[in-house]
C-alpha cells in the first residue's frame, strides 16, 4: 500500500509519500479499496479478507487489522456508508455487511445470497451503495440486483433487471440519482438503468462494442 502526493500539478510530477510494511497475507490479490475517515479498507480476493490501514500520516500508513470471513471467498468489491462496509463475494455470490464503527475491531452483521449460481462461477462482481441500497452486478446471470440495506441485520433483494441480450456479464456499476450505469464483460457493453422504481428497474439505453472485451 502506498500513498501518492496529489498536490503535484501533473501525474508525471507525482511521487510516493509513504509505504507500509505487512505480511503477504494482509494484501493478497487486493481487488478494491475504499477510504473512510482516517482509514483505508482493502479487500483481498485471496484469503477472504479485508485489510484495514491507518492513513492519518500518509508518509507512514500503518496496518491495523485484518477481517476474515468465509462468506467473502474471492472478495471482489467494497462500498462504504457511515459505519458499514458492504463486501461482495465472487464465487459465493454473497453480500456481506460489516460494522466498521471501530476500525480496530470490525464485526460481521449479516450476509445475503444474491441471485443464483448462474452458468459459471463468475458470479457477484462489483457493487455500489446509494441512498440505502446496494447495487450488485451478477456476471453469470448478466443482471443488476438492488438490495435494500436499511436494516443492516436483514438486507433484502427488492429488484433486479437483465442488462442486455447482447451483453455477456454485468461487471461494474456506478450510481447517480435514480440511474445506475453498468459495464459488462466479454462483449463490451455500457448500460443505463432507470432505478426510480427499485422493485422494477428498467434498462433505458445500451451501447455495444461487439469487437471489444
CSV table of N, CA, C and O in Angstrom, one decimal, residues 38-41 50-56 62-67 98-107:
chain,number,residue,atom,x,y,z
A,38,UNK,N,-10.1,8.2,8.6
A,38,UNK,CA,-8.6,8.1,8.6
A,38,UNK,C,-8.1,6.7,8.2
A,38,UNK,O,-7.0,6.3,8.5
A,39,UNK,N,-9.0,5.9,7.6
A,39,UNK,CA,-8.6,4.5,7.3
A,39,UNK,C,-8.9,4.2,5.8
A,39,UNK,O,-9.8,4.6,5.2
A,40,UNK,N,-8.0,3.3,5.3
A,40,UNK,CA,-8.2,2.7,4.0
A,40,UNK,C,-8.6,1.2,4.2
A,40,UNK,O,-8.0,0.5,5.0
A,41,UNK,N,-9.6,0.8,3.5
A,41,UNK,CA,-10.2,-0.6,3.6
A,41,UNK,C,-9.9,-1.3,2.3
A,41,UNK,O,-10.4,-0.8,1.2
A,50,UNK,N,-10.5,-8.5,4.5
A,50,UNK,CA,-10.5,-7.1,4.3
A,50,UNK,C,-9.4,-6.5,5.2
A,50,UNK,O,-9.4,-6.7,6.5
A,51,UNK,N,-8.4,-5.9,4.7
A,51,UNK,CA,-7.3,-5.3,5.5
A,51,UNK,C,-7.5,-3.9,5.7
A,51,UNK,O,-8.0,-3.1,4.8
A,52,UNK,N,-7.3,-3.4,6.9
A,52,UNK,CA,-7.5,-2.0,7.3
A,52,UNK,C,-6.2,-1.3,7.6
A,52,UNK,O,-5.4,-1.9,8.4
A,53,UNK,N,-6.0,-0.1,7.1
A,53,UNK,CA,-4.8,0.6,7.3
A,53,UNK,C,-5.1,2.0,7.8
A,53,UNK,O,-6.0,2.7,7.3
A,54,UNK,N,-4.4,2.5,8.8
A,54,UNK,CA,-4.5,3.8,9.4
A,54,UNK,C,-3.7,4.7,8.4
A,54,UNK,O,-2.4,4.5,8.3
A,55,UNK,N,-4.3,5.7,7.8
A,55,UNK,CA,-3.6,6.6,6.8
A,55,UNK,C,-3.6,8.0,7.3
A,55,UNK,O,-3.5,9.0,6.5
A,56,UNK,N,-3.7,8.3,8.6
A,56,UNK,CA,-3.7,9.6,9.1
A,56,UNK,C,-2.4,10.3,8.8
A,56,UNK,O,-2.3,11.5,8.5
A,62,UNK,N,-0.2,2.7,8.4
A,62,UNK,CA,0.0,1.6,9.3
A,62,UNK,C,-1.1,0.5,9.2
A,62,UNK,O,-2.3,0.9,9.2
A,63,UNK,N,-0.7,-0.7,9.1
A,63,UNK,CA,-1.7,-1.8,9.1
A,63,UNK,C,-2.2,-1.9,10.5
A,63,UNK,O,-1.5,-2.0,11.5
A,64,UNK,N,-3.6,-2.1,10.6
A,64,UNK,CA,-4.2,-2.1,12.0
A,64,UNK,C,-5.0,-3.4,12.2
A,64,UNK,O,-5.1,-3.9,13.3
A,65,UNK,N,-5.6,-4.0,11.1
A,65,UNK,CA,-6.5,-5.1,11.4
A,65,UNK,C,-6.8,-5.8,10.1
A,65,UNK,O,-6.9,-5.2,9.0
A,66,UNK,N,-6.9,-7.2,10.2
A,66,UNK,CA,-7.4,-7.9,9.0
A,66,UNK,C,-8.7,-8.7,9.4
A,66,UNK,O,-8.6,-9.6,10.3
A,67,UNK,N,-9.8,-8.4,8.7
A,67,UNK,CA,-11.0,-9.0,8.9
A,67,UNK,C,-11.2,-10.2,8.0
A,67,UNK,O,-11.0,-10.0,6.7
A,98,UNK,N,-20.6,-5.4,7.2
A,98,UNK,CA,-19.6,-5.4,8.3
A,98,UNK,C,-19.7,-4.0,9.0
A,98,UNK,O,-19.7,-3.0,8.4
A,99,UNK,N,-19.9,-4.1,10.3
A,99,UNK,CA,-19.8,-2.9,11.2
A,99,UNK,C,-18.4,-2.4,11.4
A,99,UNK,O,-17.6,-3.2,11.9
A,100,UNK,N,-18.1,-1.3,10.8
A,100,UNK,CA,-16.7,-0.7,10.9
A,100,UNK,C,-16.6,0.5,11.8
A,100,UNK,O,-15.7,1.3,11.7
A,101,UNK,N,-17.6,0.6,12.7
A,101,UNK,CA,-17.6,1.8,13.6
A,101,UNK,C,-16.3,1.8,14.4
A,101,UNK,O,-15.9,2.9,14.8
A,102,UNK,N,-15.8,0.7,14.7
A,102,UNK,CA,-14.5,0.6,15.3
A,102,UNK,C,-13.5,-0.1,14.3
A,102,UNK,O,-13.5,-1.4,14.3
A,103,UNK,N,-12.8,0.6,13.6
A,103,UNK,CA,-11.9,0.0,12.6
A,103,UNK,C,-10.9,-0.9,13.1
A,103,UNK,O,-10.3,-1.7,12.4
A,104,UNK,N,-10.6,-0.8,14.4
A,104,UNK,CA,-9.7,-1.8,15.0
A,104,UNK,C,-10.3,-3.1,15.4
A,104,UNK,O,-9.6,-4.1,15.7
A,105,UNK,N,-11.6,-3.2,15.3
A,105,UNK,CA,-12.3,-4.4,15.6
A,105,UNK,C,-13.6,-4.5,14.8
A,105,UNK,O,-14.7,-4.4,15.4
A,106,UNK,N,-13.6,-4.6,13.5
A,106,UNK,CA,-14.8,-4.7,12.7
A,106,UNK,C,-15.6,-6.0,13.0
A,106,UNK,O,-15.0,-7.0,13.4
A,107,UNK,N,-16.9,-5.9,12.8
A,107,UNK,CA,-17.7,-7.1,13.2
A,107,UNK,C,-18.7,-7.4,12.1
A,107,UNK,O,-19.4,-6.5,11.6
